[in-house]
Coordinates of C-alpha atoms and ligand atoms in Angstrom, one line a residue:
X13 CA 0.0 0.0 0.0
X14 CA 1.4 3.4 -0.9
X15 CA 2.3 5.5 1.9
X16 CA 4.2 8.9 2.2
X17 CA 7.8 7.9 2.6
X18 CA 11.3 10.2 3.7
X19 CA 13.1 9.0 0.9
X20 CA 17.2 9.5 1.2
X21 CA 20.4 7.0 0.2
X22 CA 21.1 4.3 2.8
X23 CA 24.3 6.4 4.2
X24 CA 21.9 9.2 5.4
X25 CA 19.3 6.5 6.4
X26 CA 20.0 6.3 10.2
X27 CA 21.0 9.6 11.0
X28 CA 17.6 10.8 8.9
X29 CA 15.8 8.1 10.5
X30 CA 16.8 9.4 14.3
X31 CA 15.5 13.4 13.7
X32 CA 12.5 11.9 12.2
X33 CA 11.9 9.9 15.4
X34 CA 12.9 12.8 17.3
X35 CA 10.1 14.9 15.7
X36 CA 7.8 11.5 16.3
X37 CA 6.9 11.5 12.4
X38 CA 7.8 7.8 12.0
X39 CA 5.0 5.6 11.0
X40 CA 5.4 2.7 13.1
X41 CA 2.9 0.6 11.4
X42 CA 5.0 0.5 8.1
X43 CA 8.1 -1.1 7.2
X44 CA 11.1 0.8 6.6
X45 CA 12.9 -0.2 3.2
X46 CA 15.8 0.1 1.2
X47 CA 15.6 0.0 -2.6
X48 CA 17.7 0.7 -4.9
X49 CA 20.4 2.4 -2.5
X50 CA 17.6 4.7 -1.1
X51 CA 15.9 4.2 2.4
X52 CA 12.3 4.6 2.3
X53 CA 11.5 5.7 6.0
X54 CA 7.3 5.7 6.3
X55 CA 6.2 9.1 8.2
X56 CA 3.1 10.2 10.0
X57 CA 2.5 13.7 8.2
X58 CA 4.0 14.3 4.8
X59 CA 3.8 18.1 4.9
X60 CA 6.0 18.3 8.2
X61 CA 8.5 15.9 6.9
X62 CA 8.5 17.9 3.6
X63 CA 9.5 21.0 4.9
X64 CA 13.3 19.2 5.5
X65 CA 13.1 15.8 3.5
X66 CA 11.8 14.5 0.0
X67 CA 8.9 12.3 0.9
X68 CA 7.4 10.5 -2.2
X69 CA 4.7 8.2 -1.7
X70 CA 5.7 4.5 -1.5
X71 CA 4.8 0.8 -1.4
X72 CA 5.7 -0.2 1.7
X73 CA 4.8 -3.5 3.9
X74 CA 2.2 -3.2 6.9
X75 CA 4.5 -3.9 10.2
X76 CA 3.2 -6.9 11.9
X77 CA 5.7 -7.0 15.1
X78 CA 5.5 -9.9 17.9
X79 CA 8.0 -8.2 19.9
X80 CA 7.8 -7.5 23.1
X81 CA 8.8 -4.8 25.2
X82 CA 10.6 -7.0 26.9
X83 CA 12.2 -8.7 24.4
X84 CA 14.1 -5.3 23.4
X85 CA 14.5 -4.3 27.1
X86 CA 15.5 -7.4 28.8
X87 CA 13.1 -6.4 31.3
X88 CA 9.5 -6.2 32.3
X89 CA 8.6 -2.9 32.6
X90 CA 5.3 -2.0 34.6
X91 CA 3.0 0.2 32.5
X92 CA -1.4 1.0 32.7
X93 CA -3.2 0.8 30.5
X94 CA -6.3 2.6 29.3
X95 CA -7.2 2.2 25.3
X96 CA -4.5 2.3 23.1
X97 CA -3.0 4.8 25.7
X98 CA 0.1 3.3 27.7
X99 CA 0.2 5.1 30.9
X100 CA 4.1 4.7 32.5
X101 CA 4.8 5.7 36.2
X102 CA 9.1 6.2 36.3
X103 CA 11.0 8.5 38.0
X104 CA 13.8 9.0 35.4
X105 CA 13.0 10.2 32.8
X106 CA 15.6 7.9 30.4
X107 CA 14.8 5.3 31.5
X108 CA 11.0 6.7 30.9
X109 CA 11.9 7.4 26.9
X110 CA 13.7 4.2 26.5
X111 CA 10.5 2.4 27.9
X112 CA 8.1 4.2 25.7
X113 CA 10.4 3.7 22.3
X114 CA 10.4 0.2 23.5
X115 CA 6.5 0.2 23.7
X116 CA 6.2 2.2 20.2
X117 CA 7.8 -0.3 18.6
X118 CA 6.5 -3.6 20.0
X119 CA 2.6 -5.4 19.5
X120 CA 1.1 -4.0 22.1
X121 CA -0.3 -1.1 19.6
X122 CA 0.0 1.9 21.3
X123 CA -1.1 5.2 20.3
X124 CA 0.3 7.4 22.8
X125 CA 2.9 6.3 25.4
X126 CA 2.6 9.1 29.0
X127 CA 4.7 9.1 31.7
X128 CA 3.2 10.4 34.9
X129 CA 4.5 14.5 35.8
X130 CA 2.7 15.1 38.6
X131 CA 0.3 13.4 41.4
X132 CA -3.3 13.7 41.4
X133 CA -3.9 17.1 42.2
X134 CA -6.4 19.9 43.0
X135 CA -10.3 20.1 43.7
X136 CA -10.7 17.8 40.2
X137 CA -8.1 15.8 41.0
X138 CA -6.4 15.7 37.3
X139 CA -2.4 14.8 36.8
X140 CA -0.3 15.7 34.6
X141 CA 1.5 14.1 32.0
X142 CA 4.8 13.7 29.8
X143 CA 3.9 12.7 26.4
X144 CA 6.6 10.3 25.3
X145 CA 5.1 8.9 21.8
X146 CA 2.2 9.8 19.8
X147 CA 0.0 13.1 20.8
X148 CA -3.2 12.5 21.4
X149 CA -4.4 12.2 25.4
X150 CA -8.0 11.5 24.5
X151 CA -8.9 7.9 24.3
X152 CA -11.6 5.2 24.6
X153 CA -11.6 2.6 27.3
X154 CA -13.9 -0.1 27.7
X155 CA -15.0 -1.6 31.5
X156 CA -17.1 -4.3 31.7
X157 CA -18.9 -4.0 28.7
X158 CA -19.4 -0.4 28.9
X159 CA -17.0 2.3 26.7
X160 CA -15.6 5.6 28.0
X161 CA -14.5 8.7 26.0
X162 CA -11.9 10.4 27.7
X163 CA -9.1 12.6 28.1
X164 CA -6.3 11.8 30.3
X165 CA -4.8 15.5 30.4
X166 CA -8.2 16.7 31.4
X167 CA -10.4 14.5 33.8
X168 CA -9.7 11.6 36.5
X169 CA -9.9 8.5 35.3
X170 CA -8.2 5.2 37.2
X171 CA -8.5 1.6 35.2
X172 CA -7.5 0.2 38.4
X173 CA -10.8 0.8 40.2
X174 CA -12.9 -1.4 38.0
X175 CA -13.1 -4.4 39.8
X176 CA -14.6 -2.2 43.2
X177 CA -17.0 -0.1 40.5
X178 CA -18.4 -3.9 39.1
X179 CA -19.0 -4.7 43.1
X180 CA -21.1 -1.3 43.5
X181 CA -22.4 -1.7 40.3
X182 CA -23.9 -5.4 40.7
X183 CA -25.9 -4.3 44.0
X184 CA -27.9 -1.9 41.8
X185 CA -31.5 -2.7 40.9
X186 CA -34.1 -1.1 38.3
X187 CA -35.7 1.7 38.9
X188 CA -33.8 2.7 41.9
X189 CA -32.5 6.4 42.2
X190 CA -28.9 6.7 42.3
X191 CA -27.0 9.7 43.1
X192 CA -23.1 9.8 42.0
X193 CA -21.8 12.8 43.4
X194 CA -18.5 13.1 41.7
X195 CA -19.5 11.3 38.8
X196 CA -16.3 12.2 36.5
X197 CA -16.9 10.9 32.9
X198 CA -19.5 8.4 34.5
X199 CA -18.1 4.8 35.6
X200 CA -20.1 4.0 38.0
X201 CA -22.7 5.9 36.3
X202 CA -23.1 5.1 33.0
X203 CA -23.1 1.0 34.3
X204 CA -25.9 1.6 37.0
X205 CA -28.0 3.4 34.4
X206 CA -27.5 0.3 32.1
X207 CA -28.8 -1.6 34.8
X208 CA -32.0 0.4 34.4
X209 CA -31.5 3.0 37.6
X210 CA -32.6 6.6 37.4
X211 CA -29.3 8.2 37.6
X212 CA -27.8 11.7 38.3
X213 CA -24.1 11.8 38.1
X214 CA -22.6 15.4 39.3
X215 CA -19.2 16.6 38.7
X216 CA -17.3 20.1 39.2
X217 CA -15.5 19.2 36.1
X218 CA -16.9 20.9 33.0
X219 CA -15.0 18.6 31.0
X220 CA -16.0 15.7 32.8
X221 CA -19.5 16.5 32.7
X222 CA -19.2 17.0 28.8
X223 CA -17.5 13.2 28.5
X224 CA -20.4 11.9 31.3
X225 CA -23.2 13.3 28.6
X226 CA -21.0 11.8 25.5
X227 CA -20.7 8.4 27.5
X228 CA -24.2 8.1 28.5
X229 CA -25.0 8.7 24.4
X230 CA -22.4 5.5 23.6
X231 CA -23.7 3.2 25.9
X232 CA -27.0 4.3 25.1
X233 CA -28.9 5.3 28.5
X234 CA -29.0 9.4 28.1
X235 CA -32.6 8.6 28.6
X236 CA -31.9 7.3 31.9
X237 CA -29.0 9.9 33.0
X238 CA -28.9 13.3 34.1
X239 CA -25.4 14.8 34.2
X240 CA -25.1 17.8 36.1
X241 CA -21.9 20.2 36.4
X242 CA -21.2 21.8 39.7
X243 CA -20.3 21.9 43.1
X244 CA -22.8 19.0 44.6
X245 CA -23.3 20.8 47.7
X246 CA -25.7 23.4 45.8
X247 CA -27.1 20.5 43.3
X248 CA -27.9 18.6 46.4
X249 CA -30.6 21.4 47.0
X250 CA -32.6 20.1 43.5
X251 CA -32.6 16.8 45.1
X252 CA -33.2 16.6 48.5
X253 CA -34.8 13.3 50.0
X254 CA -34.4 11.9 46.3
X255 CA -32.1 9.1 46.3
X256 CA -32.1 5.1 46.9
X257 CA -28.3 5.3 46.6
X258 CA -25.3 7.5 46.7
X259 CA -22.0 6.7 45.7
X260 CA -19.2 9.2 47.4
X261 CA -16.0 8.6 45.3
X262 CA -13.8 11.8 46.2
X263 CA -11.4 9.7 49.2
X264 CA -9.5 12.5 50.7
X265 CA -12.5 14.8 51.6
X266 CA -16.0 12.9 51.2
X267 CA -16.4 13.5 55.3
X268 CA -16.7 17.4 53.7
X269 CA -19.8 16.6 51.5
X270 CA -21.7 14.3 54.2
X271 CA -24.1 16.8 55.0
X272 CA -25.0 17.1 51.2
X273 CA -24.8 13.4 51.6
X274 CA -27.8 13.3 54.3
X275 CA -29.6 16.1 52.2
X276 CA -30.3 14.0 49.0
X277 CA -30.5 10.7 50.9
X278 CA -34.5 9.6 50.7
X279 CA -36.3 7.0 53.4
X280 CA -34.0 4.4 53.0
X281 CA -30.7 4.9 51.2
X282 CA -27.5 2.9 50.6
X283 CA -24.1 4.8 50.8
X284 CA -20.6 4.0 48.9
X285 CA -18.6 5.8 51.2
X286 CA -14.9 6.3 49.7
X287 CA -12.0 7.0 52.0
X288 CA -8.4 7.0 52.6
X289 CA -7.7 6.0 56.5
X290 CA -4.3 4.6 58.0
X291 CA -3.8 1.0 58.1
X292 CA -4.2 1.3 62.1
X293 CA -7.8 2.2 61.9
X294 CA -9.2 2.2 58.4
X295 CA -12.9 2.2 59.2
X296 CA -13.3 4.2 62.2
X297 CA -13.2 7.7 61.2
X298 CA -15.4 7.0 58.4
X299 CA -17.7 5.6 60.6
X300 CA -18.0 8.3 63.4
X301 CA -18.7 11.2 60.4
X302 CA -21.8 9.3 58.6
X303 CA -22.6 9.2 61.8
X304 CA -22.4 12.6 63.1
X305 CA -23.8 13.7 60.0
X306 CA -27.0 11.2 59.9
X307 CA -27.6 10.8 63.1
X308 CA -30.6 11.6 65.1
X309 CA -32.3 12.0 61.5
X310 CA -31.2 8.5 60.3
X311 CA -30.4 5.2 61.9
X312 CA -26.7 4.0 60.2
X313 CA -25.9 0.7 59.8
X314 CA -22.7 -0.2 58.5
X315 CA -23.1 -3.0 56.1
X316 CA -19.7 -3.3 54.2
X317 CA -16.0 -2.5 55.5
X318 CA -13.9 -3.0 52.6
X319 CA -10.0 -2.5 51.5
X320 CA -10.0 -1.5 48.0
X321 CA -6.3 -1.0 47.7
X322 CA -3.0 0.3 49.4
X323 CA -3.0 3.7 49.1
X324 CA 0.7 4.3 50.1
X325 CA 2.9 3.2 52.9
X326 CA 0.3 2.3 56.1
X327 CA -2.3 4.0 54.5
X328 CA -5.5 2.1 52.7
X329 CA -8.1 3.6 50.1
X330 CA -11.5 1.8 51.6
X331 CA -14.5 1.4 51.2
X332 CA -18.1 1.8 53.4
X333 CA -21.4 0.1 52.5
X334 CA -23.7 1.8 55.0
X335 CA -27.9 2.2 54.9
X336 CA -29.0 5.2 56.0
X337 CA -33.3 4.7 57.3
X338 CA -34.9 7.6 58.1
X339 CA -36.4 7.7 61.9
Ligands
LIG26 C1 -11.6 10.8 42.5 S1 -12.5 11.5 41.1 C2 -13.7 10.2 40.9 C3 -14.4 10.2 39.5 C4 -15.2 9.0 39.2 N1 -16.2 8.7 40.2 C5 -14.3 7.8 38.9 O1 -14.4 6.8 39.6 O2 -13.5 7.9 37.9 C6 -13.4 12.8 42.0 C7 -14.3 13.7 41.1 O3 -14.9 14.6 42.0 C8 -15.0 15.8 41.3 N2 -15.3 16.9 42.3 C9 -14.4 17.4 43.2 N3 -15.1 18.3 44.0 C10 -16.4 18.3 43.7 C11 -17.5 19.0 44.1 N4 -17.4 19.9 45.1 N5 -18.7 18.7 43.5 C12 -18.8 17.9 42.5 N6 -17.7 17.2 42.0 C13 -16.5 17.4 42.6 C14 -13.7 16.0 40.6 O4 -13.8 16.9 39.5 C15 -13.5 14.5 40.1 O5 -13.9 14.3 38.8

């Protein structure tokens, strides 16, 4: 198939081959050839390339690699995924470049190759990023037979949560009314709507809240999902006493929005209560504020006490099933 092609002779070929790289205008998914003493090096966008090289368009062969990053490392390197982004978390960044390069160039099929630049940061909890290969942040990732449009540099989004979303998501019956109060681009959402809940998913994020409407199109329940965008202390007040269920994913400060919490809570309401608590006592502070924020309105009862990962050194990310019933 006829692709645009850096064409220069074989002695140039390396050298030409490394700025191109550089610039990230190598098409991976092409062969690179030599014919006739000329190198035919396959490039992303022709008119870039053009501006230093002669590209002419050329037949070269589809790339169909079985390597391994491994295999060109001679090591495993630990890398996320989420669509055909590959999500690294390294410290140096060499060693970060080489990993990506190695990633590029292997089957895994990579678009875009980040390395992590900063922690999860600020009231909407977004990181950012060093783009090692490819551009694009925006990707689509699928979740238990659901598919999310999203972008990386611009919402949060962890693939490593899915198996504790499923666990929420299973408990979920129709009709009920569930509340997510930090909804981002809707993964706990989107699934409970397709299990035929009444959803409102709420996010401060405007771009979340435009990836939460797009998602809720794809996976077909917009019918079934209301996506607000805002702080969900002042949504709260459009649906007080409404909901069956409320799911409280924000883990450093949920104990902030418990009184929110309480306001949209109806006569008998389940709580997915997300925290981050030392290993010494991971439940207990949890516990006391659903407590001091329900009680003498509601009787609490705590119904699930759940590790849902290590957080960092002593310290656990957990989880609290609790039923709040109105007195
Ligand atoms: C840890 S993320 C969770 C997102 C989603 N539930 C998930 O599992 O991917 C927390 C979300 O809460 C949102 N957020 C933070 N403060 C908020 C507030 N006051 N009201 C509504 N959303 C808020 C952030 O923008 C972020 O998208």
């Amino acid at each position: 198939m006829n692709v645009p092609c850096v064409r220069v002779p074989t002695s140039e070929g390396e050298a030409t081959r490394r700025v191109l790289a550089e610039r990230d205008l190598v098409d991976r998914s092409h062969e690179i050839t030599v014919r006739d003493g000329s190198l035919y090096i396959p490039v992303t966008d022709a008119a870039a390339a053009r501006a230093e090289f002669d590209v002419v368009e050329f037949d070269a062969a589809a790339r169909e690699t079985q390597t391994m990053p491994a295999d060109v490392l001679g090591f495993d390197p630990t890398y996320e995924r989420l669509g055909d982004v590959v999500i690294l978390d390294e410290d140096d960044p060499d060693r970060a470049r080489e990993i990506a390069d190695a990633i590029a160039d292997s089957a895994l099929r990579a678009r875009t190759v980040v390395n992590r630049a900063s922690k999860v940061k600020g009231e909407l909890r977004v990181r950012e990023w060093d783009v090692l290969v490819g551009e694009s942040t925006e990707t689509v990732h699928r979740e238990y037979g659901c598919e999310f449009l999203l972008d990386i540099a611009q919402v949060y989004f962890s693939p490593r949560l899915a198996t504790e979303r499923h666990r929420v998501v299973e408990q979920v019956g129709e009709g009920e009314r569930a509340f997510d109060m930090f909804a981002g681009v809707g993964p706990f959402a989107v699934p409970m709507a397709k299990r035929g809940a009444e959803v409102v998913g709420c996010d401060l994020n405007d771009a979340a809240v435009d990836y939460l409407r797009e998602n809720a199109r794809r996976n077909g329940v917009e019918e079934r999902l209301t996506a607000v965008q805002g702080d969900v202390r002042e949504a709260a007040a459009d649906y007080e006493d409404w909901a069956d269920r409320l799911v409280m994913n924000l883990p450093h400060s949920a104990d902030e929005f418990l009184d929110a919490a309480v306001r949209l809570a109806g006569e008998e309401c389940v709580l997915h209560y997300y925290d981050i608590q030392h290993e010494d006592d991971p439940f207990g502070p949890g516990i006391d504020a659903i407590r001091a924020a329900a009680e003498p309105a509601y009787d609490v009862r705590v119904d699930t006490e759940r590790v849902v990962r290590s957080y960092a050194p002593h310290e656990y990310n957990v989880c609290l099933d609790v039923t709040l019933f109105a007195r």
